[in-house]
Tab-separated table of C-alpha atoms and ligand atoms in Angstrom:
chain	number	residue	atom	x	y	z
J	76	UNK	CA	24.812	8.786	17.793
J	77	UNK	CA	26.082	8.309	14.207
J	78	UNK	CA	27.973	5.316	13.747
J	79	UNK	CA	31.368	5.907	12.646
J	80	UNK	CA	31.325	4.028	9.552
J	81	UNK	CA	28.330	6.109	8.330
J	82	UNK	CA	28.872	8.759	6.362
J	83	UNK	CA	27.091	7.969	2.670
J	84	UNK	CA	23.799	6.967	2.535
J	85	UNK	CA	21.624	5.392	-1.173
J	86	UNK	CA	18.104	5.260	-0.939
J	87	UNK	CA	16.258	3.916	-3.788
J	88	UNK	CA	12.944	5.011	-3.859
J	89	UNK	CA	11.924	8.601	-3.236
J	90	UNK	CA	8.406	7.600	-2.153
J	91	UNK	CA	6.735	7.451	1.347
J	92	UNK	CA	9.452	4.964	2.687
J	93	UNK	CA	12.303	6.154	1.159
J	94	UNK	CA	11.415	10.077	2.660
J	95	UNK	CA	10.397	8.591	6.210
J	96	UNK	CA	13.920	7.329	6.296
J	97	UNK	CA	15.687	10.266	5.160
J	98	UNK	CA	13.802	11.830	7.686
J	99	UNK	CA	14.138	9.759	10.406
J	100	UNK	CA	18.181	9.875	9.672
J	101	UNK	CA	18.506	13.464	9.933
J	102	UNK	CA	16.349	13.513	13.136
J	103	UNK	CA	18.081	10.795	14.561
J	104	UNK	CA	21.737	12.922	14.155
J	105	UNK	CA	22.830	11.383	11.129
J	106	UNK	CA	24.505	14.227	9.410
J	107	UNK	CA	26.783	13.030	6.389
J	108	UNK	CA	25.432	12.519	2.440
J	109	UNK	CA	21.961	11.215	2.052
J	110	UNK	CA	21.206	10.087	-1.970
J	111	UNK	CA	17.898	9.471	-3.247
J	112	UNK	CA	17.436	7.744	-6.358
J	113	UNK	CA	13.877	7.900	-7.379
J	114	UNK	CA	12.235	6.576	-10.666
J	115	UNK	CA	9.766	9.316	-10.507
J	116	UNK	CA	10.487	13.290	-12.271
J	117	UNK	CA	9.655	14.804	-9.319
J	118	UNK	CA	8.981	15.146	-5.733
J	119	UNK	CA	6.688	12.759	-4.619
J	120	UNK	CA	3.233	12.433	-4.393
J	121	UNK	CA	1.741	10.614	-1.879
J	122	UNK	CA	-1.066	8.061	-2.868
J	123	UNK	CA	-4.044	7.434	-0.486
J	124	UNK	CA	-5.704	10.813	-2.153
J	125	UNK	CA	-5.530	9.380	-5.664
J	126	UNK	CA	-8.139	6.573	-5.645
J	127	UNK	CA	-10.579	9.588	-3.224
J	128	UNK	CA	-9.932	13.689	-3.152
J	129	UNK	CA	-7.793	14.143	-6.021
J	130	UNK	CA	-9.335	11.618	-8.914
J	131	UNK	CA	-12.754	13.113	-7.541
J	132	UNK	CA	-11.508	16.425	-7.884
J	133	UNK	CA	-11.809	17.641	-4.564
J	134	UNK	CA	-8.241	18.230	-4.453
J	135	UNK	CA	-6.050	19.476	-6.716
J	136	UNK	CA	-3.207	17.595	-7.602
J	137	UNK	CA	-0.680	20.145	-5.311
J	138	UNK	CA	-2.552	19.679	-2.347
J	139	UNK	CA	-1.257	15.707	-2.371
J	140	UNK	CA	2.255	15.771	-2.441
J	141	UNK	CA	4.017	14.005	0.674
J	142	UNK	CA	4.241	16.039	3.504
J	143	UNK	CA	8.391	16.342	4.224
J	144	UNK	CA	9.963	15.234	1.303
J	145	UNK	CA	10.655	19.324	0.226
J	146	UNK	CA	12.685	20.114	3.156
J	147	UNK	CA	14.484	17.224	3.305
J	148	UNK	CA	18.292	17.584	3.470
J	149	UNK	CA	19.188	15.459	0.846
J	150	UNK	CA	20.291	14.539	-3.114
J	151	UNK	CA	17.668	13.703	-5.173
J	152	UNK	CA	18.218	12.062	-8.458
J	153	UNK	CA	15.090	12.231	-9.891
J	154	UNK	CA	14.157	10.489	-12.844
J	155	UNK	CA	17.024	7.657	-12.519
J	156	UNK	CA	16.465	3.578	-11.944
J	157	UNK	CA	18.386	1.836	-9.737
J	158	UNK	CA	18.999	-1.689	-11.752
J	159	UNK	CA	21.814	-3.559	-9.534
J	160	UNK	CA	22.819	-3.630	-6.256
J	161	UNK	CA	25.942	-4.925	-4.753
J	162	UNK	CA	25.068	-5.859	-1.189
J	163	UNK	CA	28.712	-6.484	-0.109
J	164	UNK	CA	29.884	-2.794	-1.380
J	165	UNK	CA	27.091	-1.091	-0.950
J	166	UNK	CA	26.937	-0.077	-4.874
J	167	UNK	CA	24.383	1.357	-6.703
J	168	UNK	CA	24.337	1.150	-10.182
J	169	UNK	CA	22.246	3.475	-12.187
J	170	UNK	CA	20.495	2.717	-15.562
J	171	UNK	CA	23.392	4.298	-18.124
J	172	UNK	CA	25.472	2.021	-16.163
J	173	UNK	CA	26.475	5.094	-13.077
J	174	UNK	CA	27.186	3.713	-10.188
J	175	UNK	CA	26.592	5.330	-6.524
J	176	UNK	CA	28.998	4.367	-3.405
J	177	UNK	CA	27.690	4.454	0.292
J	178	UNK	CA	28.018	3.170	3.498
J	179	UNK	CA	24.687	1.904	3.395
J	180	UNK	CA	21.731	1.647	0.916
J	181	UNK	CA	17.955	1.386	2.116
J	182	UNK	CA	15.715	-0.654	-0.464
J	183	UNK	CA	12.093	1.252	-0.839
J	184	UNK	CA	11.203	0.668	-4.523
J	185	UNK	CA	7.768	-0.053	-2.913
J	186	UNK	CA	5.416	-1.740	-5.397
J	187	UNK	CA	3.836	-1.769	-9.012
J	188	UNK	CA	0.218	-2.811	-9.967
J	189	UNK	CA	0.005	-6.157	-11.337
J	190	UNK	CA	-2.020	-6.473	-14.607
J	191	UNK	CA	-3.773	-8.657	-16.598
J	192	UNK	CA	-1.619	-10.828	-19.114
J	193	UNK	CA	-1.916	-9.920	-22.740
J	194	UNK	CA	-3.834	-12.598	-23.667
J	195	UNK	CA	-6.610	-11.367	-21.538
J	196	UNK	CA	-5.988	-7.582	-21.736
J	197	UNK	CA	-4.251	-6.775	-25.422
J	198	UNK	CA	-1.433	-4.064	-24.457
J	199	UNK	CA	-2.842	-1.244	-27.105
J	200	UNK	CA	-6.309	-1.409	-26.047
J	201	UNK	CA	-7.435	2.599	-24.705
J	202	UNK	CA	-9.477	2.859	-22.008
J	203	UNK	CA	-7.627	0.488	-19.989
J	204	UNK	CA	-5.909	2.026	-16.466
J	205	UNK	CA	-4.071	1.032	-13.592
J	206	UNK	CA	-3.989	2.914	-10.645
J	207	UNK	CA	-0.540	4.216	-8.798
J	208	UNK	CA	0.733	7.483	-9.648
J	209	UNK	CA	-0.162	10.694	-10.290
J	210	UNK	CA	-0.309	10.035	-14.012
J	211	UNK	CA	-2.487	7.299	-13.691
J	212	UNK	CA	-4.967	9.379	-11.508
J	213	UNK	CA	-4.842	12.324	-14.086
J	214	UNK	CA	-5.634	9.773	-16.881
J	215	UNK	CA	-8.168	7.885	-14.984
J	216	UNK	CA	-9.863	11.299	-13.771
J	217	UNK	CA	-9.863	12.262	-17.470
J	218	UNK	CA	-12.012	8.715	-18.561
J	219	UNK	CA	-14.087	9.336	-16.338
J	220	UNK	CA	-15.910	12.457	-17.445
J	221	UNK	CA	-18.970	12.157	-18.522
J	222	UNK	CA	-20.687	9.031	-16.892
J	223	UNK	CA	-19.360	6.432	-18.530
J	224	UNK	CA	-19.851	2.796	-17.899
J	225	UNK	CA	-16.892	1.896	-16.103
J	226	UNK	CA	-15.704	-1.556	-14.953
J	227	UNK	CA	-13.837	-2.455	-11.990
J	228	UNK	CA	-11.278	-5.630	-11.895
J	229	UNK	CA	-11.298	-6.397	-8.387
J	230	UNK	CA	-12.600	-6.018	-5.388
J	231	UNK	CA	-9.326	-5.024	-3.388
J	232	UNK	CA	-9.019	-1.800	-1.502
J	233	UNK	CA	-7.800	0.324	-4.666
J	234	UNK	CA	-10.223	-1.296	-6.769
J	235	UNK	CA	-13.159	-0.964	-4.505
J	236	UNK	CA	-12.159	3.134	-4.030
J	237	UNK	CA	-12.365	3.976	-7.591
J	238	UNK	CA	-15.058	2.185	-7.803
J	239	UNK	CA	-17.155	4.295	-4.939
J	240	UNK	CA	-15.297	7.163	-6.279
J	241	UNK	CA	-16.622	6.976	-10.404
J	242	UNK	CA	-19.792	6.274	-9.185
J	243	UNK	CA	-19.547	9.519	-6.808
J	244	UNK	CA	-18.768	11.371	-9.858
J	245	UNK	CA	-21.862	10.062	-11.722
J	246	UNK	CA	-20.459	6.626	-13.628
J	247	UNK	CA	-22.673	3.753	-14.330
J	248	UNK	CA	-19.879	1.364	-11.918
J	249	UNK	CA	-19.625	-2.607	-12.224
J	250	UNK	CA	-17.214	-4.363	-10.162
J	251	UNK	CA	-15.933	-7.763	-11.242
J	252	UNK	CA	-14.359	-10.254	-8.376
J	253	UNK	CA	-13.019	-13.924	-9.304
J	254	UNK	CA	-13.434	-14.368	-5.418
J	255	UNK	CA	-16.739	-15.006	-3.577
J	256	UNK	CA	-16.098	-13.001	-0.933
J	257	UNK	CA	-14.692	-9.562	-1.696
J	258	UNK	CA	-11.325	-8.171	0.639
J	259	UNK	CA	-11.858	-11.838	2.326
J	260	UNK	CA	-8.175	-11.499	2.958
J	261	UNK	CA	-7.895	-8.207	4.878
J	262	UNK	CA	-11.544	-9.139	6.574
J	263	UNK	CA	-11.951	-12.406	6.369
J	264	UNK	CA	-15.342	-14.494	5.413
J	265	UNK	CA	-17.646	-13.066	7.957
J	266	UNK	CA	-17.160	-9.137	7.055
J	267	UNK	CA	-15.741	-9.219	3.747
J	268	UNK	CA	-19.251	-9.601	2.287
J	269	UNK	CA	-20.160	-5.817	4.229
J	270	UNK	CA	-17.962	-4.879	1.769
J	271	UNK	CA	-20.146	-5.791	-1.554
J	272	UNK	CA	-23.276	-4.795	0.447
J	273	UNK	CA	-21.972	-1.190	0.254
J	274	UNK	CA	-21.189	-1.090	-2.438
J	275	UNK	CA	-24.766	-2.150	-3.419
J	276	UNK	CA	-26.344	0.099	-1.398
J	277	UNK	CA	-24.702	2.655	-2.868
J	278	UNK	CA	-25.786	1.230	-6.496
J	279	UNK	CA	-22.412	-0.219	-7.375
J	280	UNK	CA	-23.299	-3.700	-9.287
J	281	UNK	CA	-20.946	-6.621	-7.808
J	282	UNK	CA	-20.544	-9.606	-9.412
J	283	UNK	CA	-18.637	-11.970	-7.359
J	284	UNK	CA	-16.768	-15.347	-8.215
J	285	UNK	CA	-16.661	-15.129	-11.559
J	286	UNK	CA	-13.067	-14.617	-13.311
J	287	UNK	CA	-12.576	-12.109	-16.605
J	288	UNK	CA	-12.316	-13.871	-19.524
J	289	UNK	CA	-10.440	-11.149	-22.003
J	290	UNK	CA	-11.322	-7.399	-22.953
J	291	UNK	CA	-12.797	-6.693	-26.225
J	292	UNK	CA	-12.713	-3.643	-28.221
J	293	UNK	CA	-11.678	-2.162	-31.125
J	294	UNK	CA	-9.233	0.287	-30.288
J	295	UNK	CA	-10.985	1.599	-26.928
J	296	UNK	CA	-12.142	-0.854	-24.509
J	297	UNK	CA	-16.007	-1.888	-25.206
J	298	UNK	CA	-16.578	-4.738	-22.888
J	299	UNK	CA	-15.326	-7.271	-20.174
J	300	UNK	CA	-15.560	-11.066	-21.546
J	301	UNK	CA	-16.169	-13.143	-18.095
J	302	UNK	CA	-15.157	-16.658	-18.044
J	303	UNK	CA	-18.937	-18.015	-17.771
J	304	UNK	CA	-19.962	-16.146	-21.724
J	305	UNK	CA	-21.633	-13.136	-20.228
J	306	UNK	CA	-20.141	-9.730	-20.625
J	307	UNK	CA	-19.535	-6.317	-18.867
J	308	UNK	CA	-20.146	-3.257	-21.238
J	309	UNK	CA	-17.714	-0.973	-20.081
J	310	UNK	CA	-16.245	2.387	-22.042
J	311	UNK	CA	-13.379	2.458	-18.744
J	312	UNK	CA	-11.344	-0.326	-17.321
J	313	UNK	CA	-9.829	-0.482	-14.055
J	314	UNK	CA	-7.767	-3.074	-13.203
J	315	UNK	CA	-6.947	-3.217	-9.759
J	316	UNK	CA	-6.092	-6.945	-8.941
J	317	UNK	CA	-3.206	-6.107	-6.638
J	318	UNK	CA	0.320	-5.016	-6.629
J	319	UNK	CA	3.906	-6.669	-6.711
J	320	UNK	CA	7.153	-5.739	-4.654
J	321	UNK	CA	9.437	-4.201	-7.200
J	322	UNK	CA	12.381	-6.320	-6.530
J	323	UNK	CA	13.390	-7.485	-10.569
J	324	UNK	CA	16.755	-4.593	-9.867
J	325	UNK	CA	17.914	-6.971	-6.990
J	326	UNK	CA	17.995	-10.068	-9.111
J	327	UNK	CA	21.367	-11.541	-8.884
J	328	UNK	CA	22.411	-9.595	-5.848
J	329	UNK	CA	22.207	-12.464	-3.539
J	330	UNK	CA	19.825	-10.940	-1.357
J	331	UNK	CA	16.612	-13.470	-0.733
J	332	UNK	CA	14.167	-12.054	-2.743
J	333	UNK	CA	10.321	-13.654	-1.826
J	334	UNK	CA	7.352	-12.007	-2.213
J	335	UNK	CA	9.502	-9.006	-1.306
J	336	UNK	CA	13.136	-8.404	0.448
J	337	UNK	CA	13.540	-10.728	3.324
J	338	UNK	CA	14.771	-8.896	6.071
J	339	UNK	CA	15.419	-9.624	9.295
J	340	UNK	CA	13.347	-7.865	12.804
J	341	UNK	CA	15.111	-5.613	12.333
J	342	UNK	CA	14.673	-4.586	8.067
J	343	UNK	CA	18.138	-6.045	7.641
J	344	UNK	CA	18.676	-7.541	4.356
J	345	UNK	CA	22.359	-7.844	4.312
J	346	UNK	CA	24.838	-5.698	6.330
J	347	UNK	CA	24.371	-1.756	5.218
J	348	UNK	CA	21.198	-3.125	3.926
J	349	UNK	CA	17.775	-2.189	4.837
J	350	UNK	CA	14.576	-1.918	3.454
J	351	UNK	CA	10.955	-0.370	4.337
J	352	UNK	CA	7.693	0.089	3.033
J	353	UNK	CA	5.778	-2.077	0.640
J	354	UNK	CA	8.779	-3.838	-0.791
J	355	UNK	CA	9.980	-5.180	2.472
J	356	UNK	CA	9.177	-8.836	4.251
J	357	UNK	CA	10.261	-8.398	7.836
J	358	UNK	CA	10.407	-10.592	10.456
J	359	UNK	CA	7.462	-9.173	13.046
J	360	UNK	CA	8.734	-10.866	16.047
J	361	UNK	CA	5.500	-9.893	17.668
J	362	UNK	CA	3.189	-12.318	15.055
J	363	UNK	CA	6.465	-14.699	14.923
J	364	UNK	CA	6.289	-14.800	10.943
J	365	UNK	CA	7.897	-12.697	8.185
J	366	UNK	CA	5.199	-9.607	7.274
J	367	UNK	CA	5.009	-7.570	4.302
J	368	UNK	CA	2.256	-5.312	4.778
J	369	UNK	CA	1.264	-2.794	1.758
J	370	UNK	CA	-0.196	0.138	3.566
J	371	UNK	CA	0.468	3.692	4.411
J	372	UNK	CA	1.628	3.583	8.236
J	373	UNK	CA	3.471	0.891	7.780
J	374	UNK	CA	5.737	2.481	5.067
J	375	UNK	CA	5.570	5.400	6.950
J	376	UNK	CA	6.885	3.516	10.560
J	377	UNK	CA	9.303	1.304	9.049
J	378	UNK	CA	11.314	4.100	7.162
J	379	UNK	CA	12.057	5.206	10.818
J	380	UNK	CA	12.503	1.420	12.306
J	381	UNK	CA	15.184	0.854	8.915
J	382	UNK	CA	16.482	3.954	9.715
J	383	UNK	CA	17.412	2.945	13.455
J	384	UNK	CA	19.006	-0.386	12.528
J	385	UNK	CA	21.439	1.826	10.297
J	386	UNK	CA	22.662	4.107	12.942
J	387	UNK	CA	22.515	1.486	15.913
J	388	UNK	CA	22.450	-2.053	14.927
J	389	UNK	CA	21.497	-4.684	16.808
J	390	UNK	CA	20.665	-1.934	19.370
J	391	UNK	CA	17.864	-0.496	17.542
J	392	UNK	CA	14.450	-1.883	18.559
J	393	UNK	CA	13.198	-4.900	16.612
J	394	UNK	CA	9.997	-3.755	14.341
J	395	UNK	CA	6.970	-5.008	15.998
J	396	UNK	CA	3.939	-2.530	14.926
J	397	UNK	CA	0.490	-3.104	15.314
J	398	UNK	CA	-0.261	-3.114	11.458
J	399	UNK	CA	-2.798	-0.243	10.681
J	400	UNK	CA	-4.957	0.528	7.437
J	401	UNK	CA	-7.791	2.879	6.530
J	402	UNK	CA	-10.061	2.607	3.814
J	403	UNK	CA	-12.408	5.142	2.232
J	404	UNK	CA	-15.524	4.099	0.037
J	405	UNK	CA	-19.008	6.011	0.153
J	406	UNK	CA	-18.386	8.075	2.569
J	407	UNK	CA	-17.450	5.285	4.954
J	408	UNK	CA	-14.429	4.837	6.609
J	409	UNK	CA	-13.371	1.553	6.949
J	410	UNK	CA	-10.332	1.336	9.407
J	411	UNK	CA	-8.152	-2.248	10.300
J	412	UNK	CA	-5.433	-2.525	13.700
J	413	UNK	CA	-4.026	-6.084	14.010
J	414	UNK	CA	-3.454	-8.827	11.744
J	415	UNK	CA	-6.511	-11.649	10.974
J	416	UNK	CA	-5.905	-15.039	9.423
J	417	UNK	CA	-7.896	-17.333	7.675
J	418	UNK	CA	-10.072	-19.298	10.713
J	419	UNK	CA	-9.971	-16.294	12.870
J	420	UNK	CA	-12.788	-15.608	15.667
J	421	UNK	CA	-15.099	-12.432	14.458
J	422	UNK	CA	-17.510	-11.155	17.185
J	423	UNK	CA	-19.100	-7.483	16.765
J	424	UNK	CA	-18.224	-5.841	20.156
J	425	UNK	CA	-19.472	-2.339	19.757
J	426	UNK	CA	-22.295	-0.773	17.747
J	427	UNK	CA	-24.080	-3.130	15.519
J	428	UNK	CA	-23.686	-3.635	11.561
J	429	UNK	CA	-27.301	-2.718	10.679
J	430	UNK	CA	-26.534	1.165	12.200
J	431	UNK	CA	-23.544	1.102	9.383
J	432	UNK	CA	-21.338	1.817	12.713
J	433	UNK	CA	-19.593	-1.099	14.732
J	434	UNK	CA	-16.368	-2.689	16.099
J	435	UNK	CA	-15.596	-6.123	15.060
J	436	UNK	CA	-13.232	-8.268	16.976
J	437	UNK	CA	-10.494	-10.615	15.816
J	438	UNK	CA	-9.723	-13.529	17.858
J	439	UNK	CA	-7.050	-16.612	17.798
J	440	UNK	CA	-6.337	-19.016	20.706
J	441	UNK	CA	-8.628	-16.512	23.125
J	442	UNK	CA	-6.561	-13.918	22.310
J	443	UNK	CA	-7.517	-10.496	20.375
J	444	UNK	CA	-5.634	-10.185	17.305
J	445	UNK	CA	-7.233	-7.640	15.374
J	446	UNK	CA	-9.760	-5.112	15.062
J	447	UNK	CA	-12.326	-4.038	11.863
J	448	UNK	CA	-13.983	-0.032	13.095
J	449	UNK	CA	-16.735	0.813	10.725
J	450	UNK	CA	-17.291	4.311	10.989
J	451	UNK	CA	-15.800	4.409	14.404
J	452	UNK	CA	-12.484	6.155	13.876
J	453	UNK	CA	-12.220	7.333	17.828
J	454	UNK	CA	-12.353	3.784	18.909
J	455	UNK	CA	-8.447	3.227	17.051
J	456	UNK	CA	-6.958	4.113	19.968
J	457	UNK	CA	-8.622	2.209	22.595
J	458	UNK	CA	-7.860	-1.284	20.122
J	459	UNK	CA	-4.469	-0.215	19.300
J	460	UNK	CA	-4.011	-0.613	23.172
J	461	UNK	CA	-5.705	-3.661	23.561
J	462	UNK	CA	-3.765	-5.232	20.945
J	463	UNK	CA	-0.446	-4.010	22.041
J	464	UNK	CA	-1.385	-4.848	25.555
J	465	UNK	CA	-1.533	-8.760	24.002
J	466	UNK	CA	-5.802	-8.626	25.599
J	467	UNK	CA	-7.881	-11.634	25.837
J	468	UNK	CA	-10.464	-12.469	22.811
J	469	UNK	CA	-13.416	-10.964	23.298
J	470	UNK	CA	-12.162	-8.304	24.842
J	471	UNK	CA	-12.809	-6.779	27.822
J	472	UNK	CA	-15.854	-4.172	27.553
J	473	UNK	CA	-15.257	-0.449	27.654
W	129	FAD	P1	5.800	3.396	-3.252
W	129	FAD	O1	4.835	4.431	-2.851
W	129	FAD	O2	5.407	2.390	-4.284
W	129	FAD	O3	7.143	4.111	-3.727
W	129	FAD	C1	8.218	3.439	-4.291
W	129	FAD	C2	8.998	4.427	-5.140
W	129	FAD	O4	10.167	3.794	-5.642
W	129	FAD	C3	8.218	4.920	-6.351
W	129	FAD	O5	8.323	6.303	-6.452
W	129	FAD	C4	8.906	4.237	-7.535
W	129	FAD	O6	8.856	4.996	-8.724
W	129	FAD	C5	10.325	4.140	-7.010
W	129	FAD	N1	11.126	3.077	-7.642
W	129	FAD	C6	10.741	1.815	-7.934
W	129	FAD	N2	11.752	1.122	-8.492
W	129	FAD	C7	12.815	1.979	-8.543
W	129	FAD	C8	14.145	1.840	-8.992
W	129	FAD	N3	14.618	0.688	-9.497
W	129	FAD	N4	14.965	2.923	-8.908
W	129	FAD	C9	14.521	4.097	-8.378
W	129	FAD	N5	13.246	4.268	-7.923
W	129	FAD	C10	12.421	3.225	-8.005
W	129	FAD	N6	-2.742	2.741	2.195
W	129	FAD	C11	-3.535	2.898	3.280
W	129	FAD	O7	-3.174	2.453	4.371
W	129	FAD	N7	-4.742	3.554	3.176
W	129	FAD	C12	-5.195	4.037	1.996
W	129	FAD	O8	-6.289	4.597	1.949
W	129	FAD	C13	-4.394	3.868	0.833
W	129	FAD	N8	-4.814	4.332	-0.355
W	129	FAD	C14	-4.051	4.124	-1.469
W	129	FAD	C15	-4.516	4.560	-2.696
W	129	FAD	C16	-3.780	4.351	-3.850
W	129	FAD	C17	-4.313	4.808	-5.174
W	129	FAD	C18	-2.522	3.671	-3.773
W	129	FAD	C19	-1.719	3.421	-5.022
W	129	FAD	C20	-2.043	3.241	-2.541
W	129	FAD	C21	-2.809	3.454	-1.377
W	129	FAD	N9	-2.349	3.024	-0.129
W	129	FAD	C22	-3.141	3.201	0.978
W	129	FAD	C23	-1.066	2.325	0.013
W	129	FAD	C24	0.111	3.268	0.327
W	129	FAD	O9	0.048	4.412	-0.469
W	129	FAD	C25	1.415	2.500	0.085
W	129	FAD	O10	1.482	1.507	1.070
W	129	FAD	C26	2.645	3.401	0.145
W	129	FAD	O11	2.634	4.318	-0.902
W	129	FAD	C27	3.920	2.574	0.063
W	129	FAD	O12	5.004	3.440	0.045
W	129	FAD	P2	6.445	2.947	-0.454
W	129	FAD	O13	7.336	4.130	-0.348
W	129	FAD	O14	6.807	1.684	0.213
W	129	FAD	O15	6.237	2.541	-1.988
């Protein structure tokens, strides 16, 4: 049931978290005004297909909008920045100084790449993308026509999907890491380096622990500068050496801003306040630490979890997922369930690494805390269990 007091709701963020709420608002009975304030022109687009079908050009752009967001019941304000809140009134104000009242106001600005600083990348310099919108695709699709010689900065997830992707579309691909290990924080040490070996395989040149120096160019991009004098010759630059919660609006609103909006089990920031998706640090009372998790699912889940704690407080459920990701790159899918830490256990349990198709196991204390499939998608399910179901490391076998 709707809570009394609820009968104006501010989102800011018309992306994947911002739409699962609104969705998970009306479901849940919520029937009075629902605002959206969202940076973007237009209805959203959702992301996984822009570093894979649509900057290959399997899709076309149409194809990847987010599933929902159409048929919501709701106010959009499209092309509008949120740039204070007022946690206590529940005020939005607006850049041109407009300012939205609610009941409540749910925080999913998500996140922005992070780039280089100008002393290392010079601003004006063409050829030079990021990767997060539509826009960016479009651009980045249109550099890479022709097979150019494109570097890669960084070995992350987004990074290592163009990556596979240019070289799927006939570019001559380098990927730069200042790292030894490549996605060593999502994998860890033991089965980050399967990462680099696909991409070798696949004739993607890696060149690991060595840290970019400056690009050079005169006008366009020519080359990468690395830190030990040798260079990358490069006519395309991707950067793609992470992302950062968009949280500069909330400055001076009083909420505690860290790596994200700290929220409580339950995405509370403040009373009225909740936030999902990339830009929110929950506490996951499962792992017994504050989370912020920058994948799909989990923006996807927590717009409904933020959702609940509106309409029923401390009655709602606290947030305790099993954090999920996926990862595309050569035609391999590369899927994670759990949470790994530096020092982890890693035992392969199922299949075996040379076949390109195994199940890697997580384990802290003798208990299983996470999962790596490799090209065994059907096998989610049975480790999604086994985590929720708090098994013993190594697991029990099939
Ligand atoms: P976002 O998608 O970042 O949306 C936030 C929205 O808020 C944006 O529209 C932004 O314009 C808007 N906004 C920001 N500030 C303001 C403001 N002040 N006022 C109004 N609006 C504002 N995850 C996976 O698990 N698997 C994948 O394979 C995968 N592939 C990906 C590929 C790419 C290229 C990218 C970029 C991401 C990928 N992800 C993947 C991650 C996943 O897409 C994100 O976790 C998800 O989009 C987060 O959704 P969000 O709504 O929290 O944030």
């Amino acid at each position: 049931m709707t809570a009394p007091t609820l009968r104006a709701v501010t989102i800011v963020g018309g992306s994947l978290a911002g739409v699962r709420t609104a969705e998970a608002l009306r479901r849940e009975g919520f029937d009075g005004t629902i605002r959206i304030v969202s940076a973007e022109r237009e209805l959203p687009f959702d992301r996984p297909p822009l570093s894979k079908q649509v900057l290959s050009g399997a899709w076309e752009p149409e194809r990847a909008r987010l599933r929902g967001a159409e048929e919501l019941d709701a106010e959009w304000l499209f092309g509008r920045s949120a740039t204070a809140l007022d946690p206590a009134t529940h005020t939005v104000t607006l850049d041109g100084g407009h300012r939205l009242d609610a009941d409540a106001v749910v925080i999913a600005t998500g996140a922005s790449p992070r780039r280089l600083p100008a002393s290392v990348a010079p601003p004006d310099l063409a050829g030079v993308h990021v990767l997060r919108t539509m826009d960016d695709c479009l651009a980045l699709q249109a550099d890479l026509q022709g097979g150019p010689r494109v570097a890669v900065i960084g070995a992350g997830f987004i990074g290592s999907e163009v990556a596979a992707t240019a070289k799927g579309l006939g570019a001559d691909v380098v990927v730069v890491e200042a790292l030894p290990v490549p996605l060593e924080r999502a994998l860890g040490p033991e089965m980050g380096p399967l990462a680099a070996a696909l991409h070798r395989e696949h004739g993607v040149e890696v060149r690991l622990g060595v840290a970019v120096a400056g690009l050079e160019g005169d006008g366009r991009v020519q080359r990468v500068r690395m830190a030990d004098g040798s260079a990358v010759e490069a006519d395309v630059v991707v950067v793609g050496v992470g992302v950062a919660p968009v949280t500069a609006w909330l400055d001076g609103s009083g909420l505690e801003l860290r790596d994200g909006v700290v929220c409580d089990a339950r995405c509370r920031a403040a009373p009225g306040v909740v936030a999902a998706g990339d830009v929110a640090r929950w506490y996951h009372e499962g792992i017994g630490d504050h989370l912020r998790v920058e994948h799909w699912t989990n923006a996807s889940e927590q717009g409904h979890a933020a959702a609940m704690a509106l309409l029923r407080g401390d009655d709602a459920p606290p947030y305790t997922p099993v954090p999920y990701f996926w990862s595309d790159q050569h035609g391999t899918k590369i899927q994670f369930v759990g949470h790994s830490l530096p020092g982890d256990e890693v035992a392969v349990v199922e299949g075996s690494v040379a076949d390109g198709r195994f199940v890697a196991a997580y384990g802290r204390s003798g208990r299983l805390v996470g999962a790596l499939l490799w090209n065994r998608a059907a096998r989610v399910p049975r480790f999604l269990g086994l985590l929720s179901a708090g098994a013993p490391f190594p697991p029990p076998e099939a």
